Short mmCIF file of C-alpha atoms in Angstrom, two decimals:
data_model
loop_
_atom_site.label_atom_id
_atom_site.label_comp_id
_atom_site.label_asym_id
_atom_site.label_seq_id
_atom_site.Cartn_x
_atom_site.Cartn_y
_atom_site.Cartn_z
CA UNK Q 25 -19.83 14.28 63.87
CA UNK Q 26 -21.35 16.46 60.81
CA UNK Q 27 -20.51 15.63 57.32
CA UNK Q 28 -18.32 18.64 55.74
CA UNK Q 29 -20.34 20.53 52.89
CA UNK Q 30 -17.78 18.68 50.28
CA UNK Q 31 -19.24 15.34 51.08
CA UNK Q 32 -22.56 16.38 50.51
CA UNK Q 33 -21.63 19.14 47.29
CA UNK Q 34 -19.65 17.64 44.14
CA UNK Q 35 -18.52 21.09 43.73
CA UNK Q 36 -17.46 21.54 47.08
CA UNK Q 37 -15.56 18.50 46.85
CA UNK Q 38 -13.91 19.41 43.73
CA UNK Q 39 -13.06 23.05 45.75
CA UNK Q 40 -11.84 21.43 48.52
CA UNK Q 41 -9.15 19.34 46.02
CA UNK Q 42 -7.92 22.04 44.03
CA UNK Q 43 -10.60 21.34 40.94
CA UNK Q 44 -12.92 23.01 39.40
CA UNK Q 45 -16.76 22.23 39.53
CA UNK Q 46 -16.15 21.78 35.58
CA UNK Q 47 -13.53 19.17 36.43
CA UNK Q 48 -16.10 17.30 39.21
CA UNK Q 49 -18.93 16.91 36.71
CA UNK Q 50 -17.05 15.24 34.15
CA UNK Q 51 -15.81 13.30 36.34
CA UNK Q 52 -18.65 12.00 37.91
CA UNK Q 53 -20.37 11.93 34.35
CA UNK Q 54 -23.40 9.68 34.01
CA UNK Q 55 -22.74 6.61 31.26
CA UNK Q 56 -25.69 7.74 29.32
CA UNK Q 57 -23.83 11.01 28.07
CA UNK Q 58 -23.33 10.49 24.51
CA UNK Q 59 -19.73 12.15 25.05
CA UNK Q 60 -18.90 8.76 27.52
CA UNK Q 61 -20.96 6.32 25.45
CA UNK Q 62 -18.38 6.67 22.64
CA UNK Q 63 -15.05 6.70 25.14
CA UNK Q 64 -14.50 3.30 25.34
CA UNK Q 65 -14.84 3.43 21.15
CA UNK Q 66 -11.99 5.67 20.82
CA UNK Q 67 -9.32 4.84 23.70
CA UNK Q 68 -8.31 2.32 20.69
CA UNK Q 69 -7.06 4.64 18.50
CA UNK Q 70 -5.34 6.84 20.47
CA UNK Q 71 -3.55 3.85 21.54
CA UNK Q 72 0.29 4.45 20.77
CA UNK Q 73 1.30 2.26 17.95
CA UNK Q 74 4.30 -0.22 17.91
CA UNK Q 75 6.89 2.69 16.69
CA UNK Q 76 6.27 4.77 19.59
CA UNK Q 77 6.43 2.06 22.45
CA UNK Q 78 9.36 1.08 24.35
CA UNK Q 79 12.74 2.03 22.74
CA UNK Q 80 11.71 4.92 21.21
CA UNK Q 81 9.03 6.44 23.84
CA UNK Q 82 9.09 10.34 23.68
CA UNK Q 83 11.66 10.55 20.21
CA UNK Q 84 10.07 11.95 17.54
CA UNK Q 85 9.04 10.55 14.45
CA UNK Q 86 11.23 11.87 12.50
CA UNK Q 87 14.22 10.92 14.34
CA UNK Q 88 13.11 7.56 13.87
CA UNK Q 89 12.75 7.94 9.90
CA UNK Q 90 16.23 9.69 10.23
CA UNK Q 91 17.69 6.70 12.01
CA UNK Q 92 16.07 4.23 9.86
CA UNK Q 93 17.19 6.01 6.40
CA UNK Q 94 20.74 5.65 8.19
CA UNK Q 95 20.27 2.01 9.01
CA UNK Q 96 19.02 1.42 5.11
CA UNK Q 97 21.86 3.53 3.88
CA UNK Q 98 24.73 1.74 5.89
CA UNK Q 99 23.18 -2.17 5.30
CA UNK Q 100 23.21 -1.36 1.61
CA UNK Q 101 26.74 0.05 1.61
CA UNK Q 102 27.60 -2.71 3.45
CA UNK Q 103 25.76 -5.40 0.79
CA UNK Q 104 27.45 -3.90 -2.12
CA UNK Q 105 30.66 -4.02 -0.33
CA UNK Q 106 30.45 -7.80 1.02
CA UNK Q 107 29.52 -8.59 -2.41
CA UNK Q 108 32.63 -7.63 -4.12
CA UNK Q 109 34.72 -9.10 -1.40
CA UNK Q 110 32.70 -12.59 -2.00
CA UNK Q 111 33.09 -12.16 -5.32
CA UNK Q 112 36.86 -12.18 -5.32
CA UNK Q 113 38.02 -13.72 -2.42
CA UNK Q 114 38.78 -17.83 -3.17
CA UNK Q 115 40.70 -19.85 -4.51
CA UNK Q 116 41.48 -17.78 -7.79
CA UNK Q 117 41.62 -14.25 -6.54
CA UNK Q 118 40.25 -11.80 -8.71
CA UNK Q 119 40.81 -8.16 -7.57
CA UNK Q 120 38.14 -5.59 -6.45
CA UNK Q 121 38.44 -3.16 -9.98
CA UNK Q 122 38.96 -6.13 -11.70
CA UNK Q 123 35.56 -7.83 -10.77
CA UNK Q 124 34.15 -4.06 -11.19
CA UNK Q 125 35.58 -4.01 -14.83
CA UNK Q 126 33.87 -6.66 -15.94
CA UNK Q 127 31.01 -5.88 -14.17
CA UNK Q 128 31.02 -2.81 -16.32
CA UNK Q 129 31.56 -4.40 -19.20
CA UNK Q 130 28.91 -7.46 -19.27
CA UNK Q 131 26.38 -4.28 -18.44
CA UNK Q 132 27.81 -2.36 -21.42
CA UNK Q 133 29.27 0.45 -19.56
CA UNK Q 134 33.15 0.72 -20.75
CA UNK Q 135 35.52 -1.45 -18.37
CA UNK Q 136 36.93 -4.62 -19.41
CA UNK Q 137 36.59 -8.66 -19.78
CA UNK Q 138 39.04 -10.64 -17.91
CA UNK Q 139 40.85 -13.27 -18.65
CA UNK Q 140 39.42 -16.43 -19.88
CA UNK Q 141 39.71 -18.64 -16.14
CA UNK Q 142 38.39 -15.73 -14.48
CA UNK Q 143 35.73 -14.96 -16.14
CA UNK Q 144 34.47 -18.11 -16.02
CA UNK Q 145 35.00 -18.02 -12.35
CA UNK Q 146 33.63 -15.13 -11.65
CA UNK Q 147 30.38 -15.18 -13.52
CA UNK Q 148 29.81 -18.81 -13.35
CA UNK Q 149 31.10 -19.82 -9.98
CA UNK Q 150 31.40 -16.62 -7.86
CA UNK Q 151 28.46 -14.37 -8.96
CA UNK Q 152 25.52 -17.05 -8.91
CA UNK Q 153 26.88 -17.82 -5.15
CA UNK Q 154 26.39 -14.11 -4.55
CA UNK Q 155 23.15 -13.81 -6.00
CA UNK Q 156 22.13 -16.74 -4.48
CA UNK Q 157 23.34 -15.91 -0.81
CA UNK Q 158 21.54 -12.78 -1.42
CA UNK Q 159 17.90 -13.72 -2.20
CA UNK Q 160 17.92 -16.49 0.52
CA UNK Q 161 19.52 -14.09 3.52
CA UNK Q 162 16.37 -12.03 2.35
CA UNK Q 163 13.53 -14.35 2.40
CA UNK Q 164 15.22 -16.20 5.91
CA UNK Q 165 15.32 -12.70 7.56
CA UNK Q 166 11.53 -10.67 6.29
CA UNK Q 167 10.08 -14.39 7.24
CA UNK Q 168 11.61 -14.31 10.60
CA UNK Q 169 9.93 -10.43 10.75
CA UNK Q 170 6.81 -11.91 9.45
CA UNK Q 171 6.44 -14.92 11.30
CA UNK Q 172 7.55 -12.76 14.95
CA UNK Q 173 5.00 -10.41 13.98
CA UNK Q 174 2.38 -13.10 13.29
CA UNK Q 175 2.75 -15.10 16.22
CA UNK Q 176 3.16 -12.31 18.75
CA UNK Q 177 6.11 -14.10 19.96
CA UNK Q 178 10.53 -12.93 19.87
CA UNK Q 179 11.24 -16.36 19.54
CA UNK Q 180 9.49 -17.45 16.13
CA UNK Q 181 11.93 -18.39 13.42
CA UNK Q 182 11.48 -20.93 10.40
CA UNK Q 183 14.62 -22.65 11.62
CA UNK Q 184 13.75 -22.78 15.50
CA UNK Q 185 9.90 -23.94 15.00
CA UNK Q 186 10.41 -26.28 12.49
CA UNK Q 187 9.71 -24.96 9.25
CA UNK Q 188 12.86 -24.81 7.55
CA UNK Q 189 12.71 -28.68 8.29
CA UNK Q 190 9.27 -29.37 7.08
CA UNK Q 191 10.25 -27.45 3.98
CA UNK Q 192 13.10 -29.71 3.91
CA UNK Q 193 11.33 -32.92 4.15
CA UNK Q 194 9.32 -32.04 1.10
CA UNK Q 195 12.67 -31.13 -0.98
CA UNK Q 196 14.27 -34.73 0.15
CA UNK Q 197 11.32 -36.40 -0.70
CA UNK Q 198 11.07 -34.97 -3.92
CA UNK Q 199 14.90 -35.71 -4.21
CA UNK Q 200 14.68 -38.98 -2.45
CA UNK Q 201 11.94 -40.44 -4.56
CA UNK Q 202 13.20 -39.12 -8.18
CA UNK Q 203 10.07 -36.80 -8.76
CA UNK Q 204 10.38 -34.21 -11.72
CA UNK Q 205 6.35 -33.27 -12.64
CA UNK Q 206 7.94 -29.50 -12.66
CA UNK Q 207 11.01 -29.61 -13.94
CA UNK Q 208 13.54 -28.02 -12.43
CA UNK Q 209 10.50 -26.45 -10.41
CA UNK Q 210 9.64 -29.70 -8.59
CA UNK Q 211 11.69 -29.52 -5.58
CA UNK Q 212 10.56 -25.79 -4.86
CA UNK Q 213 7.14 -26.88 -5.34
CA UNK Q 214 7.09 -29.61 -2.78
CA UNK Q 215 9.52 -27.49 -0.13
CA UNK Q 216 6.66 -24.86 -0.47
CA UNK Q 217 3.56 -27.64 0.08
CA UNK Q 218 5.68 -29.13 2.97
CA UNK Q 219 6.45 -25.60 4.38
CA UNK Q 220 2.96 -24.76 3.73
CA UNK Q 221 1.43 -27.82 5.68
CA UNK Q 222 3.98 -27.31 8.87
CA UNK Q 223 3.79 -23.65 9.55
CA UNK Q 224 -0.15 -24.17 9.50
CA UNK Q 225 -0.03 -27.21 12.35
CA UNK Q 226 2.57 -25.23 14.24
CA UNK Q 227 0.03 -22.12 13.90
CA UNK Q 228 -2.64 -24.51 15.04
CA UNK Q 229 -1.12 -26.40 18.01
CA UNK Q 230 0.85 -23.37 19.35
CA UNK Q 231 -2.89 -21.57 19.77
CA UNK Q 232 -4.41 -21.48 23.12
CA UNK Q 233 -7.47 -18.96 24.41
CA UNK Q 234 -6.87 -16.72 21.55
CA UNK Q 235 -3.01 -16.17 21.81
CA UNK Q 236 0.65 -18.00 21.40
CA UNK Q 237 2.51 -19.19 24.19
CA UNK Q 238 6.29 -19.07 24.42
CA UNK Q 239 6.55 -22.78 26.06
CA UNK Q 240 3.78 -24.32 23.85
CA UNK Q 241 5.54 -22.96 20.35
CA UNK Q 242 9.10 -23.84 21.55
CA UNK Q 243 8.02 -27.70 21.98
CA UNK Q 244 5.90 -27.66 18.93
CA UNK Q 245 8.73 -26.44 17.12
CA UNK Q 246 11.04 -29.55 18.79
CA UNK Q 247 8.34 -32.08 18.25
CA UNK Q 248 8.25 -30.93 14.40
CA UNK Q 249 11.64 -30.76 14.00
CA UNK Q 250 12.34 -33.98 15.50
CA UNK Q 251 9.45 -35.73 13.10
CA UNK Q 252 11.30 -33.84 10.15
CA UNK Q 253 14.15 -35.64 10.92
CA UNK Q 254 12.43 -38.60 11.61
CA UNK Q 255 11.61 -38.81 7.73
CA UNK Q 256 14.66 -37.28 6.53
CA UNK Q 257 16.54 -40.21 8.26
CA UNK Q 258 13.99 -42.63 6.50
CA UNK Q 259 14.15 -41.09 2.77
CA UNK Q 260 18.47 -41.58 3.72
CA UNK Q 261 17.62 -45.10 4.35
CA UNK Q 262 16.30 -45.81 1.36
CA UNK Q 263 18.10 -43.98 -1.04
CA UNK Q 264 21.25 -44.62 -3.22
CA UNK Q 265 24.78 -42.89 -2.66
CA UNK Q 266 23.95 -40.40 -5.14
CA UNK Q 267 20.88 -39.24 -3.12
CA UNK Q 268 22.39 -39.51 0.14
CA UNK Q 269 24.86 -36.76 -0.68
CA UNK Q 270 22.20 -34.20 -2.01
CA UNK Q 271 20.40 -35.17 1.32
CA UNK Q 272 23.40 -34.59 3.04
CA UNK Q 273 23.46 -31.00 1.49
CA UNK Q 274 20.04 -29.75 2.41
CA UNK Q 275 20.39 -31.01 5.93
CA UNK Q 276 23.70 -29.24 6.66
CA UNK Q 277 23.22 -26.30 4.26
CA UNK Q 278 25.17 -24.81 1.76
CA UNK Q 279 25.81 -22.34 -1.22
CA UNK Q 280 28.29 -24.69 -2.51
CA UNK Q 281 25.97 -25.89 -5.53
CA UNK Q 282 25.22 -22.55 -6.83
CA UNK Q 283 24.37 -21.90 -10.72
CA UNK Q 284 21.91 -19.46 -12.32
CA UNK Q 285 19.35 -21.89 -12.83
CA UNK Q 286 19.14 -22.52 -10.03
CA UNK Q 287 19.22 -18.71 -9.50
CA UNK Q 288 16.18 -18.31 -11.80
CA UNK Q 289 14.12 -21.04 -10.38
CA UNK Q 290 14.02 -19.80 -6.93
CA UNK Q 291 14.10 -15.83 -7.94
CA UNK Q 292 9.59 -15.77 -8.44
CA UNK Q 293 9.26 -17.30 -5.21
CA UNK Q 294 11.83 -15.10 -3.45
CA UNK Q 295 10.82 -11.77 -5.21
CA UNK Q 296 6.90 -12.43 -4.96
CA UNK Q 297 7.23 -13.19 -1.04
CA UNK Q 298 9.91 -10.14 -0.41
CA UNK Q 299 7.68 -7.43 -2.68
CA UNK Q 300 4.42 -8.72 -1.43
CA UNK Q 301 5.37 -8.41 2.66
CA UNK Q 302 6.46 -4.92 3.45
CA UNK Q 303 2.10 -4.23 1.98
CA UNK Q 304 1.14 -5.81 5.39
CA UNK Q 305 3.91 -3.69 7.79
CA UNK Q 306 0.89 -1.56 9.17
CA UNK Q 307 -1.37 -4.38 9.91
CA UNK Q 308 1.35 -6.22 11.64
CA UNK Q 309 1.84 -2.88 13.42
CA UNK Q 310 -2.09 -2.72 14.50
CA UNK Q 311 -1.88 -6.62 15.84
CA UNK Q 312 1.28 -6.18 18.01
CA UNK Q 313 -1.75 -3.63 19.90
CA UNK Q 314 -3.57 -7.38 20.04
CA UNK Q 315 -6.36 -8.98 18.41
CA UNK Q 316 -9.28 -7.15 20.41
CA UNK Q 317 -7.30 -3.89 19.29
CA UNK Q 318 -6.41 -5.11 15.83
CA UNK Q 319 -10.23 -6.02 15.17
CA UNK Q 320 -11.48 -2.86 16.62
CA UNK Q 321 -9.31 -1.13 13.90
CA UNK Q 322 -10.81 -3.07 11.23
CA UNK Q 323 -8.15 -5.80 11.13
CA UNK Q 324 -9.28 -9.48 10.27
CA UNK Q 325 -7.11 -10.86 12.15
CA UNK Q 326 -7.64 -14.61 10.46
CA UNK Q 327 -7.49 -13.44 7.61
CA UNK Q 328 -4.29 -11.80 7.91
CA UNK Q 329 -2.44 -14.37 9.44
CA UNK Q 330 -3.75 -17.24 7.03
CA UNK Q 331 -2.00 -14.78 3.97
CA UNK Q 332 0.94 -14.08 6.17
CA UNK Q 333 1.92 -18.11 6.54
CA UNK Q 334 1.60 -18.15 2.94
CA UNK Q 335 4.26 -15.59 2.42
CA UNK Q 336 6.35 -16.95 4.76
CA UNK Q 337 5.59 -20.35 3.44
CA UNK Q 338 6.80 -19.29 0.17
CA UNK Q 339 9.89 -17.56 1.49
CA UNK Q 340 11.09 -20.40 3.45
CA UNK Q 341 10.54 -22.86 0.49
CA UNK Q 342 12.67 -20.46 -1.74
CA UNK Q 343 15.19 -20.66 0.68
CA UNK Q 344 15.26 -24.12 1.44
CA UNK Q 345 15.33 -25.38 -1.95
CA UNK Q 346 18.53 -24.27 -2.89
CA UNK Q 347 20.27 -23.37 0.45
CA UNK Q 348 18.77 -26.42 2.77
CA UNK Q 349 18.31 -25.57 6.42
CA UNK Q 350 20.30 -22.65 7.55
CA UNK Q 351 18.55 -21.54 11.06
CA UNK Q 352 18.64 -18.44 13.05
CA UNK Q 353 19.01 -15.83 10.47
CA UNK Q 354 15.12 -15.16 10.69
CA UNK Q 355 15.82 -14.96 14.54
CA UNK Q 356 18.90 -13.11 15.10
CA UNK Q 357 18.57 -10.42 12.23
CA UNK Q 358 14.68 -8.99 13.14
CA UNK Q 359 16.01 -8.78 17.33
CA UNK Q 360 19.26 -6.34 16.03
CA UNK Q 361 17.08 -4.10 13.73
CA UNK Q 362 14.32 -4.07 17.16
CA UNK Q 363 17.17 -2.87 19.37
CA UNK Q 364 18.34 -0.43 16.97
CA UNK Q 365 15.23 1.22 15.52
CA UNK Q 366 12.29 -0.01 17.59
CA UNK Q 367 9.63 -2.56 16.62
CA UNK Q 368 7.96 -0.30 13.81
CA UNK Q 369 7.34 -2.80 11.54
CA UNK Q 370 7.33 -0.86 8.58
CA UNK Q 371 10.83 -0.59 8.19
CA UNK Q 372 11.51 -4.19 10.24
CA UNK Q 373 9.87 -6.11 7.53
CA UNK Q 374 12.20 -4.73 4.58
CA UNK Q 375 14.96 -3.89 6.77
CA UNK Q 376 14.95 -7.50 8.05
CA UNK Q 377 15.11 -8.49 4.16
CA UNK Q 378 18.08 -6.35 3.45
CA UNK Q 379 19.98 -6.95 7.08
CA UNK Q 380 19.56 -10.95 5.94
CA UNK Q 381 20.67 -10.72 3.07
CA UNK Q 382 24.02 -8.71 4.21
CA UNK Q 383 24.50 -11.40 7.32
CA UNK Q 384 23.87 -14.48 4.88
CA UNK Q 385 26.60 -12.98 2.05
CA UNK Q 386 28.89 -12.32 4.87
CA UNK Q 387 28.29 -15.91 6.20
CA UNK Q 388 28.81 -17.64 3.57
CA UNK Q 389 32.26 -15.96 2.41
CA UNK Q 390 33.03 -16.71 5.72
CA UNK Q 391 31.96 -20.71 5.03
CA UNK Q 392 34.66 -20.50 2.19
CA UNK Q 393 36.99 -18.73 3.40
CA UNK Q 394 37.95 -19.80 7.21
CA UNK Q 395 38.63 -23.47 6.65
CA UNK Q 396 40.73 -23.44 3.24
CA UNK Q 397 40.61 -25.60 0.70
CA UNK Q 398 37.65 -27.04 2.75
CA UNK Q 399 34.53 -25.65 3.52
CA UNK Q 400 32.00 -25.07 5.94
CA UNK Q 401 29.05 -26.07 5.76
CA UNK Q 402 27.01 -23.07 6.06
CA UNK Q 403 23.73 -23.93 7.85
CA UNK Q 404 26.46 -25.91 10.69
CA UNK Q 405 28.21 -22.06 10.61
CA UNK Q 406 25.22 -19.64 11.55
CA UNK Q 407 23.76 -22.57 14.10
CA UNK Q 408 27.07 -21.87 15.79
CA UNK Q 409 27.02 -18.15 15.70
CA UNK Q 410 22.59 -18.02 16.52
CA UNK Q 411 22.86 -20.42 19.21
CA UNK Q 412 24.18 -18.37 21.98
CA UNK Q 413 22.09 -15.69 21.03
CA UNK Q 414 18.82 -17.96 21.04
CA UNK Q 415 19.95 -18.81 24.36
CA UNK Q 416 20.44 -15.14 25.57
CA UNK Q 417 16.95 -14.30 24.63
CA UNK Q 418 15.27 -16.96 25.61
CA UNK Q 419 16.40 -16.09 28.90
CA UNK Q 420 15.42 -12.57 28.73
CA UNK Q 421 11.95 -13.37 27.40
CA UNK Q 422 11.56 -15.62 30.64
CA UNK Q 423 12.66 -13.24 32.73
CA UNK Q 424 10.32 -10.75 31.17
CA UNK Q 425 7.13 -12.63 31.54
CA UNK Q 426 8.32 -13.74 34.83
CA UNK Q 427 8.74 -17.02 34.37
CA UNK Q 428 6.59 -19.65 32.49
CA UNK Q 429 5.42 -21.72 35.47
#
């Protein structure tokens, strides 16, 4: 049977389907045009970038800067608000204008002192617990961003792989065996070289053929925080009553302790992690692409994750050395700010900063407030509250990949 002319004839094919000869030679382009040489060079770069996959697919940018002003806008009206309530609400009461008053006043803007009890209650009880709630919800939540962003995994946290606890074995060994080479720097120092040491192993033994798997970082993180406890329980062995209770404190977690020193020794380490990580949003945006991508681009991708675990290193250390391990705020806050403004990490990193920092002030008036005269401890209160929701995604990220088998 003969062959119709548009098997022989490009162009008669390209008739015969409704294209243009045009249309039939580029398709059917040799590899040696320069034009197709450099294709595979740029599909890269038109690749769409992390803010304009999944949630927000066909919005446009600027409804996504809208939305994200809003976000900002609404977490810090609700920080300033959760503030004032923390810093009344106790034992002593001290009403809203009245905390504003002397807020005024200590700034030298009119208002007025209070009374002698409450002004020692509210600026050296209340407002250091404030503070201090504030700066470690921060570093907990832009680590979580960081560290999700760095391993290419949802389910990275400093609690949930084991950092928080490696950072806490160097604090209870520094507490455990009397060390003071820093002052009252010494047990930030050695949270941050513990922190340090275990995010790099659980970097290094959660790596396989270039990427991170789910199954392989979730056991790393149980097999380090089992061997954190493992030497936590030994430092309790052998130390006295006095040590066993500030032992007690960093492994249950708590605000309860709070003064400005301690304020001011944890505020460098806090501020130099939290202004130094929003500076590497866009290369965290060009990785999520992947590390083929991401080098393309002119990415080291090494090099970028070897500063990154420092930062977060330094974060968690802050955190941990006045806080002890409080878990799931890194997890929890960066997976609300995804669903509600997309994975953009440009405004995740210091969104997940600020959103941490309102979660951890509301937790921890919560921690004084819901058991009176006791209190909660507050790393026991947001395991409580993260649990369920660590559950829920792990799920969903299983279900995603389609299973792990």
């Amino acid at each position: 049977m003969p062959l119709s002319p548009a098997a022989h004839d490009p162009a008669g094919a390209g008739r015969a389907s409704g294209h243009s000869p045009q249309d039939a030679e580029r398709t059917t382009a040799a590899p040696s045009d320069p034009a197709h040489r450099s294709a595979p060079e740029e599909t890269p770069r038109r690749t769409p970038g992390p803010t304009e996959a999944e949630p927000a697919a066909g919005e446009p940018a600027a409804g996504r800067r809208g939305r994200a002003a809003l976000l900002t806008a609404a977490l810090t009206a609700a920080l300033l608000l959760l503030a004032l309530l923390s810093a009344g609400i106790g034992a002593y009461h001290i009403p809203t204008a009245d905390v504003l008053a002397s807020v005024q006043h200590h700034l030298g803007l009119g208002g007025a002192p209070l009374d002698r009890v409450g002004e020692s209650v509210l600026w050296n009880v209340r407002l250091p617990r404030v503070v201090l709630a504030l700066l470690v919800g921060a570093s907990l939540g832009c680590a979580g961003a960081l560290m999700q962003g760095v391993f290419g995994n949802p389910l990275a946290e400093p609690g949930v792989i084991g950092i928080s606890a490696g950072a806490a074995v160097g604090a209870v060994a520094a507490i455990g065996l009397g060390l003071s080479f820093f002052g009252n720097w010494t047990i930030t120092v050695c949270a941050f070289a513990a922190g340090l040491i275990t995010v790099s192993a659980v970097y290094l033994l959660s790596r396989n053929g270039g990427r991170t798997e789910v199954v392989t970082l979730i056991l790393t993180g149980i097999a380090v925080n089992a061997f954190a406890g493992a030497l936590i329980g030994l430092f309790v062995f052998f130390a006295d009553s006095g040590q066993v209770n500030q032992i007690t404190f960093w492994q249950l977690g708590s605000l309860a302790q709070a003064t400005w020193p301690k304020v001011l020794a944890v505020l460098p380490c806090a501020l130099a992690g939290l202004l130094v990580a929003p500076f590497y949003a866009r290369r965290l945006d060009l990785l999520s692409l992947g590390e083929g991508p991401a080098r393309h681009l002119g990415i080291d991708v090494e090099r970028l994750r070897r500063a990154l675990i420092l930062v977060v290193a330094l974060l968690t250390a802050a955190a941990v050395a006045v806080a002890g391990v409080i878990t799931f705020i890194g997890l929890l806050v960066p997976h609300l700010l995804r669903m509600a403004n997309g994975p953009g990490h440009r405004f995740l990193v210091p969104g997940s900063a600020l959103a941490g920092a309102v979660v951890l002030v509301a937790g921890d008036l919560a921690a004084r407030t819901l058991a009176q005269p006791a209190e909660l401890p507050l790393g026991v209160l947001t395991a409580l509250i993260g649990s369920p929701f660590f559950f829920w995604l792990l799920r969903r990220t299983r279900r995603k990949q389609g299973g792990w088998a």
